[in-house]
PDB file of C-alpha atoms in Angstrom:
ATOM      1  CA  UNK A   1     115.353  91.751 112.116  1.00 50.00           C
ATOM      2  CA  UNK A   2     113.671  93.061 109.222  1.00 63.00           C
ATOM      3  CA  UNK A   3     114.852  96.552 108.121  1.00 73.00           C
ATOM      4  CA  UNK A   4     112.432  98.705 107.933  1.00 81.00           C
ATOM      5  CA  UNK A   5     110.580 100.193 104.489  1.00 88.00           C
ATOM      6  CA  UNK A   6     110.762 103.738 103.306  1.00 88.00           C
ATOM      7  CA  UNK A   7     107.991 103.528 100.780  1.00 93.00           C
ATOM      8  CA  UNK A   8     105.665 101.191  99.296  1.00 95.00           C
ATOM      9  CA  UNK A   9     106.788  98.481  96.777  1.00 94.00           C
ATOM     10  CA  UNK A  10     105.875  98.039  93.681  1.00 94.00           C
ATOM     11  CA  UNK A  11     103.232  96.006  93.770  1.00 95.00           C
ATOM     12  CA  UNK A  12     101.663  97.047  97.280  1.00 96.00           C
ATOM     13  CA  UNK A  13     101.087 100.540  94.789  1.00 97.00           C
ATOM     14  CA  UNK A  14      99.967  98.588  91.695  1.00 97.00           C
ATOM     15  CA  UNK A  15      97.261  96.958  94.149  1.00 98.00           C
ATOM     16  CA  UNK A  16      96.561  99.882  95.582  1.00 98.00           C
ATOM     17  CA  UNK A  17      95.368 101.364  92.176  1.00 98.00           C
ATOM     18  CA  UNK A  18      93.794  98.668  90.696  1.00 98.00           C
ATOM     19  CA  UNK A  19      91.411  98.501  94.164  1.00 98.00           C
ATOM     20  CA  UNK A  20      91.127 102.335  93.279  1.00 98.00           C
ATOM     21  CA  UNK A  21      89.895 101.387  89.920  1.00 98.00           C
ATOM     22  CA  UNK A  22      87.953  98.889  90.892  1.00 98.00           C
ATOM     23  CA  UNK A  23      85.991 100.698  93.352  1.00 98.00           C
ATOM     24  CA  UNK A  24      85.184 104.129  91.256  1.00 98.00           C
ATOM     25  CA  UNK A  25      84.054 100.969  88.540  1.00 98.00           C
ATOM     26  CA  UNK A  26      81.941  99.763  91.174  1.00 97.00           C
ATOM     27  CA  UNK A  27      80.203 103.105  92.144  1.00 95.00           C
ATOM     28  CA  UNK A  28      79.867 104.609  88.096  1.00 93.00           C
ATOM     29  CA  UNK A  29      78.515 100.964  87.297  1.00 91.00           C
ATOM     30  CA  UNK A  30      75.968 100.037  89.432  1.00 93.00           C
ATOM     31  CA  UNK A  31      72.760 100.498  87.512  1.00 93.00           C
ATOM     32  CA  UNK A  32      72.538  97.310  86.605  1.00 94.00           C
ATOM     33  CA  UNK A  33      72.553  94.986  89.546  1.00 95.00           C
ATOM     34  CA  UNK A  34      70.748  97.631  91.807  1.00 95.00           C
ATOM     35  CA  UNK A  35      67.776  97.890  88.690  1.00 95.00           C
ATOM     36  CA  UNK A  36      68.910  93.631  89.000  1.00 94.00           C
ATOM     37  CA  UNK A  37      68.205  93.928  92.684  1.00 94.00           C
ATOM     38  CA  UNK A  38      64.901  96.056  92.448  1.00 93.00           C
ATOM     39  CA  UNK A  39      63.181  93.374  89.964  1.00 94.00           C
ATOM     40  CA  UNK A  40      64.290  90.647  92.170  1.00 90.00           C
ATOM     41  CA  UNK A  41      62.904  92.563  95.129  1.00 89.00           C
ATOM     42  CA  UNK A  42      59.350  92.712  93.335  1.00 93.00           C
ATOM     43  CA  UNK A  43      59.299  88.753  92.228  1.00 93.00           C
ATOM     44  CA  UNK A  44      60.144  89.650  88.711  1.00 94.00           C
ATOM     45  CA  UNK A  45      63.020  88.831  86.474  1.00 93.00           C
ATOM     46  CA  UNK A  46      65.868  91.245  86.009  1.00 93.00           C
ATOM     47  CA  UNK A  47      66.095  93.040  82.978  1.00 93.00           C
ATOM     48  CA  UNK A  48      68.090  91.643  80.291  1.00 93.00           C
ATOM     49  CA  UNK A  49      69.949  94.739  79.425  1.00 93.00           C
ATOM     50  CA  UNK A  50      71.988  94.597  83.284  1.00 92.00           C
ATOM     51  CA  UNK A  51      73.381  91.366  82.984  1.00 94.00           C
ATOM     52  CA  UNK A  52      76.412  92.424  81.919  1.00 95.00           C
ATOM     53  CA  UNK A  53      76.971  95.245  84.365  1.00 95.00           C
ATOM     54  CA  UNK A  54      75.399  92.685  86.877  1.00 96.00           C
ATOM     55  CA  UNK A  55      78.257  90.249  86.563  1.00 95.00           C
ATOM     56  CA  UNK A  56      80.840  93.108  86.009  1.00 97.00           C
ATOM     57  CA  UNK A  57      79.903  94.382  89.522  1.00 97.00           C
ATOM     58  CA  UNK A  58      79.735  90.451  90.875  1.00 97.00           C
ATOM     59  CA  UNK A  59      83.226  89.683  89.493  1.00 98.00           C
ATOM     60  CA  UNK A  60      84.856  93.280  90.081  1.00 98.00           C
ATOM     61  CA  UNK A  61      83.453  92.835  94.030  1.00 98.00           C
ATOM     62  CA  UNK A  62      85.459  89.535  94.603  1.00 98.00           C
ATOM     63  CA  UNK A  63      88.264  90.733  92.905  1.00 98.00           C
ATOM     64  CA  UNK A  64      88.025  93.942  95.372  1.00 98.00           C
ATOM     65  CA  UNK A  65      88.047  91.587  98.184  1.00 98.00           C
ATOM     66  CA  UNK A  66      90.791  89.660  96.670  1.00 98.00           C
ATOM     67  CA  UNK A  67      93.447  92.784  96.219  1.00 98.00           C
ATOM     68  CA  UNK A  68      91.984  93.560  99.602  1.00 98.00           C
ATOM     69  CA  UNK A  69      92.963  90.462 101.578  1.00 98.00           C
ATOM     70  CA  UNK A  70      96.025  90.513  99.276  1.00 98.00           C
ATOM     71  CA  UNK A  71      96.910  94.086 100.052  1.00 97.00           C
ATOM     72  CA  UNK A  72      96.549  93.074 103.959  1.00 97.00           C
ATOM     73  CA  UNK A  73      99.376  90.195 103.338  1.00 96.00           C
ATOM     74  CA  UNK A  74     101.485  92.322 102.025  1.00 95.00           C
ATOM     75  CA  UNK A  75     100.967  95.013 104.466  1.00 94.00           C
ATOM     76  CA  UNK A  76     101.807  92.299 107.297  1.00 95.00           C
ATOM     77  CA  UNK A  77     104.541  90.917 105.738  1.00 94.00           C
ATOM     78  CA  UNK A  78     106.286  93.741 104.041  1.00 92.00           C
ATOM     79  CA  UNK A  79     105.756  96.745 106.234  1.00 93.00           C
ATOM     80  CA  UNK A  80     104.247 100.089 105.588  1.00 94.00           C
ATOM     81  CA  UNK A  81     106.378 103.136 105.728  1.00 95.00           C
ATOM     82  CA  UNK A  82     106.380 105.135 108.791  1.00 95.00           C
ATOM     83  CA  UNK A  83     104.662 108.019 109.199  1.00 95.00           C
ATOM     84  CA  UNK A  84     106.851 111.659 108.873  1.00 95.00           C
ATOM     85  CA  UNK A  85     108.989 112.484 111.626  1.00 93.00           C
ATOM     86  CA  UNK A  86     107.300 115.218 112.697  1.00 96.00           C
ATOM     87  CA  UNK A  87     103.605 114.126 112.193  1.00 96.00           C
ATOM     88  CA  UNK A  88     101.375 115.144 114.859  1.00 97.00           C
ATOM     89  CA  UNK A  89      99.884 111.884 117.490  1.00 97.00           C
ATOM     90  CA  UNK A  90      96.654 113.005 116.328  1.00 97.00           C
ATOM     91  CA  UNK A  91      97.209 113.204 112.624  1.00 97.00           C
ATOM     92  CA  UNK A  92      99.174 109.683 112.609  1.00 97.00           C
ATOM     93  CA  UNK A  93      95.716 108.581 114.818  1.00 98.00           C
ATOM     94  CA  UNK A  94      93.176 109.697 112.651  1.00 98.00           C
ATOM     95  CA  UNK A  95      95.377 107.983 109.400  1.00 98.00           C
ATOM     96  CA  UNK A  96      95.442 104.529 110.998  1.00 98.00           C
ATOM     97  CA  UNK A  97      92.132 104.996 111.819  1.00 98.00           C
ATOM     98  CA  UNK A  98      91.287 105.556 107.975  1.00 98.00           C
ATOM     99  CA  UNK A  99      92.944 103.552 106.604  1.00 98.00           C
ATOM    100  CA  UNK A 100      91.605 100.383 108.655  1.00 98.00           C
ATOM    101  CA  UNK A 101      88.338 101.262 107.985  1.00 98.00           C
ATOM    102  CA  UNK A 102      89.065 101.292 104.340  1.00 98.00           C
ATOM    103  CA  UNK A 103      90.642  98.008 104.893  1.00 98.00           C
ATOM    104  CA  UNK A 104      87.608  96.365 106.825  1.00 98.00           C
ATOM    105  CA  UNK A 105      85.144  98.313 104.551  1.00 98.00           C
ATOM    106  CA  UNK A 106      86.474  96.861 101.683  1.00 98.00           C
ATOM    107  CA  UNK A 107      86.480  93.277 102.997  1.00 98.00           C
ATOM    108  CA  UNK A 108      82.850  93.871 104.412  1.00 98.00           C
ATOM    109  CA  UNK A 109      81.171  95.462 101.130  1.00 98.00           C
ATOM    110  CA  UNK A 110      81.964  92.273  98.962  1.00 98.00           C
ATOM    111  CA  UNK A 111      80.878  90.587 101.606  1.00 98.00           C
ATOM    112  CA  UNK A 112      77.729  91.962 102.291  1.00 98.00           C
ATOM    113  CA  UNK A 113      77.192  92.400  98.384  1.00 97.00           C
ATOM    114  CA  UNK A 114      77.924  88.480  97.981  1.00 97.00           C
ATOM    115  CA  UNK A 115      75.347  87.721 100.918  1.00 98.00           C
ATOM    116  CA  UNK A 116      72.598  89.742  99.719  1.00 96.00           C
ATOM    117  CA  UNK A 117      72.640  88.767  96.245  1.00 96.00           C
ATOM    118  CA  UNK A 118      73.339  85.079  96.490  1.00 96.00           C
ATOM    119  CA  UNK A 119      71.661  83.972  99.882  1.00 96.00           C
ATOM    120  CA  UNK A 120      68.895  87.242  98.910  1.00 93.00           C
ATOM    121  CA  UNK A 121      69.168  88.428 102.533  1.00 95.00           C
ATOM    122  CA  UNK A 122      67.753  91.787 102.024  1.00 94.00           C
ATOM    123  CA  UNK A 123      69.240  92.797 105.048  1.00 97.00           C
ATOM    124  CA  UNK A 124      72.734  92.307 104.095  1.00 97.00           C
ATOM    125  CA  UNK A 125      71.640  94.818 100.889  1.00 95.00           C
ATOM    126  CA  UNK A 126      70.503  97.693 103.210  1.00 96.00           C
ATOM    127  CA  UNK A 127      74.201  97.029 105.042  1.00 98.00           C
ATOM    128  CA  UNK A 128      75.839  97.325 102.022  1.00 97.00           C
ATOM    129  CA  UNK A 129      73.995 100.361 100.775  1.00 96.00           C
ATOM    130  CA  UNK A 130      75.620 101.490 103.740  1.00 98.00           C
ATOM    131  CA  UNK A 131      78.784 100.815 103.634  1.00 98.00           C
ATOM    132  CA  UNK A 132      79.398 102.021 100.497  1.00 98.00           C
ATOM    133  CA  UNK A 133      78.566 105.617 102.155  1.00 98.00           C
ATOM    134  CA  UNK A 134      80.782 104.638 104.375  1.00 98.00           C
ATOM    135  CA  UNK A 135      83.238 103.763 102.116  1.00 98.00           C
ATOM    136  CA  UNK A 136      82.950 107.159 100.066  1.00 98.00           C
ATOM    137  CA  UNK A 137      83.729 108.633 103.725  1.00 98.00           C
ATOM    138  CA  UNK A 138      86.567 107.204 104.214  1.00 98.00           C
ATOM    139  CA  UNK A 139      88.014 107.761 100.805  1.00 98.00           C
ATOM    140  CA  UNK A 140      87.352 111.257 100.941  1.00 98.00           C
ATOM    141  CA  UNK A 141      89.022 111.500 103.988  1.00 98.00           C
ATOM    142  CA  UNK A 142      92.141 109.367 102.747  1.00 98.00           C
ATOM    143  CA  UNK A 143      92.205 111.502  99.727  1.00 98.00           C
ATOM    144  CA  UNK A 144      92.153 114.817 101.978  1.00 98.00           C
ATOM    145  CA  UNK A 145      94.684 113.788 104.063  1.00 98.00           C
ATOM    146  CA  UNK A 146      97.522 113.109 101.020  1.00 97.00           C
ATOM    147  CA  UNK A 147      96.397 116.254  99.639  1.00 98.00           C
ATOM    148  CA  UNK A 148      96.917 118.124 103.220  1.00 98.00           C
ATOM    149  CA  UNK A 149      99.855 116.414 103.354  1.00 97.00           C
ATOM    150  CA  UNK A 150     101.422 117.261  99.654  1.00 97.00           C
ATOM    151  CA  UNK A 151     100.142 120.707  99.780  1.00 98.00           C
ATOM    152  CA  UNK A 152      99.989 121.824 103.322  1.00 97.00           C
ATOM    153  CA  UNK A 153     102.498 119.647 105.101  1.00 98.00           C
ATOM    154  CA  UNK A 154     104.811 119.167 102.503  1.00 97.00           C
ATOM    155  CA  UNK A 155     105.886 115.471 103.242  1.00 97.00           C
ATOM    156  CA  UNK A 156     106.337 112.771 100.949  1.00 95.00           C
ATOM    157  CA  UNK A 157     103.553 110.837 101.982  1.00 96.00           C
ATOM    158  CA  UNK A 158     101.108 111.497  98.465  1.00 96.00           C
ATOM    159  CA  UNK A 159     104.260 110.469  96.647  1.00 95.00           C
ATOM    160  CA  UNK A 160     105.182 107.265  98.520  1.00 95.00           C
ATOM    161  CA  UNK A 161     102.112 105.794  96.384  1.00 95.00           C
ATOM    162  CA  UNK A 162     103.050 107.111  93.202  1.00 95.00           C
ATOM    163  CA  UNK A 163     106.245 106.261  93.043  1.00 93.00           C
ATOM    164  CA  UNK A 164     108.083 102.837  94.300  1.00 92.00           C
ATOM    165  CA  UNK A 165     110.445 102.670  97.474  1.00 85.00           C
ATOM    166  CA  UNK A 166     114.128 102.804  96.019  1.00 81.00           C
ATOM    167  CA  UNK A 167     115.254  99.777  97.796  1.00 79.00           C
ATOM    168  CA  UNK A 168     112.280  97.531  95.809  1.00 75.00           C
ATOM    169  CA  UNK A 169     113.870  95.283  93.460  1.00 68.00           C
ATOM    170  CA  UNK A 170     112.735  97.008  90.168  1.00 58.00           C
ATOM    171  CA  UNK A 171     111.712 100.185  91.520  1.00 59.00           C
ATOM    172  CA  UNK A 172     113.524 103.306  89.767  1.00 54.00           C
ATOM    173  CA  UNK A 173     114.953 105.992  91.962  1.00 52.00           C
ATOM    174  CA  UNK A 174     113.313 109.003  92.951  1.00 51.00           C
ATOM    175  CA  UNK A 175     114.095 112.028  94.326  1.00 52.00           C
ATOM    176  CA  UNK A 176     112.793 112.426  98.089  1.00 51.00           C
ATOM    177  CA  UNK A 177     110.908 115.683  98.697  1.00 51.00           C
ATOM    178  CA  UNK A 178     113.137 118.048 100.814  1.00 50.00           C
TER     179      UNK A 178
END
C-alpha cells in the first residue's frame, strides 16, 4: 500500500506553474491568432505581423494540454494531498469540483483551439471562446479558495503549492503552518 502524500512534489508544483504561465501567456497574447482567425473568417490572408503570436499561442496550447495530461498522470499515480482535517463536506465538494473542471477545461480548450484552427470548424472557435470564460471562472474560483484558505482558514493548503512535500526526494524542509 502506497503511503499516502502530505504535499505536492516537486514537479507536480513545477507543472503546476508552468500551466499557470502558460495560460496567463495564452490570454495577454491572443491578438494575433484571433486578428489570424478574423481574416481567415473573411477569405483573406492573416496579417503578417501575428504570425509569431499565432504560432506562440499554437505551440503554448499543445504544450498546455501536454502539462495537462501530464499533470493528470501524476495526480493518478502519485496522489494529491488530502484535504485539512477539519474542512467542511461542502468546501472539500466545491474544490474537487474546481479543480476537475480546470482539469477537463484545460484538456478541452487546446482541443477545441486545435479543431477550429486546423479542421476551420467555426464551431469549435465559438466553444472555445467559451471555455476560456469558463476557464477564467474556474481560476478565479481556485485562486479564491487558497486565498480563503491562507487568510481565513488558516491551513496549509496555499502553501502545499509553493513549497515541496518534505518526503519528495529533493524537496527542502519546511515548516508546517500551526
Amino acid at each position: 500500500m502506497q503511503k499516502p502524500v502530505t504535499g505536492y512534489s516537486s514537479l507536480q508544483i513545477g507543472l503546476h506553474w508552468a500551466v499557470v504561465v502558460l495560460v496567463a501567456f495564452q490570454y495577454v497574447a491572443n491578438s494575433g491568432i484571433e486578428a489570424a482567425w478574423d481574416a481567415l473568417r473573411r477569405n483573406e490572408v492573416p496579417p503578417a505581423d501575428t504570425a509569431a503570436l499565432t504560432y506562440l499561442h499554437i505551440g503554448a496550447g499543445i504544450l498546455v494540454l501536454l502539462l495537462a495530461l501530464t499533470r493528470i498522470g501524476l495526480r493518478v499515480t502519485r496522489g494529491a494531498p488530502p484535504p485539512p482535517a477539519d474542512e467542511p463536506r461542502l468546501l472539500q465538494l466545491l474544490s474537487e469540483v474546481v479543480h476537475v473542471a480546470i482539469y477537463v477545461l484545460l484538456l478541452l480548450l487546446p482541443g477545441s483551439g486545435l479543431v477550429a484552427w486546423f479542421l476551420e470548424v467555426p464551431a469549435a472557435g465559438l466553444i472555445h471562446v467559451l471555455l476560456q470564460n469558463a476557464l477564467l471562472a474556474a481560476i478565479a474560483l481556485h485562486v479564491a479558495g487558497a486565498l480563503f484558505q491562507h487568510f481565513i482558514r488558516r491551513t496549509d493548503v496555499l502553501m502545499r503549492m509553493l513549497r515541496p512535500d518534505p518526503d519528495d526526494p529533493g524537496a527542502v524542509p519546511y515548516p508546517r503552518r500551526e
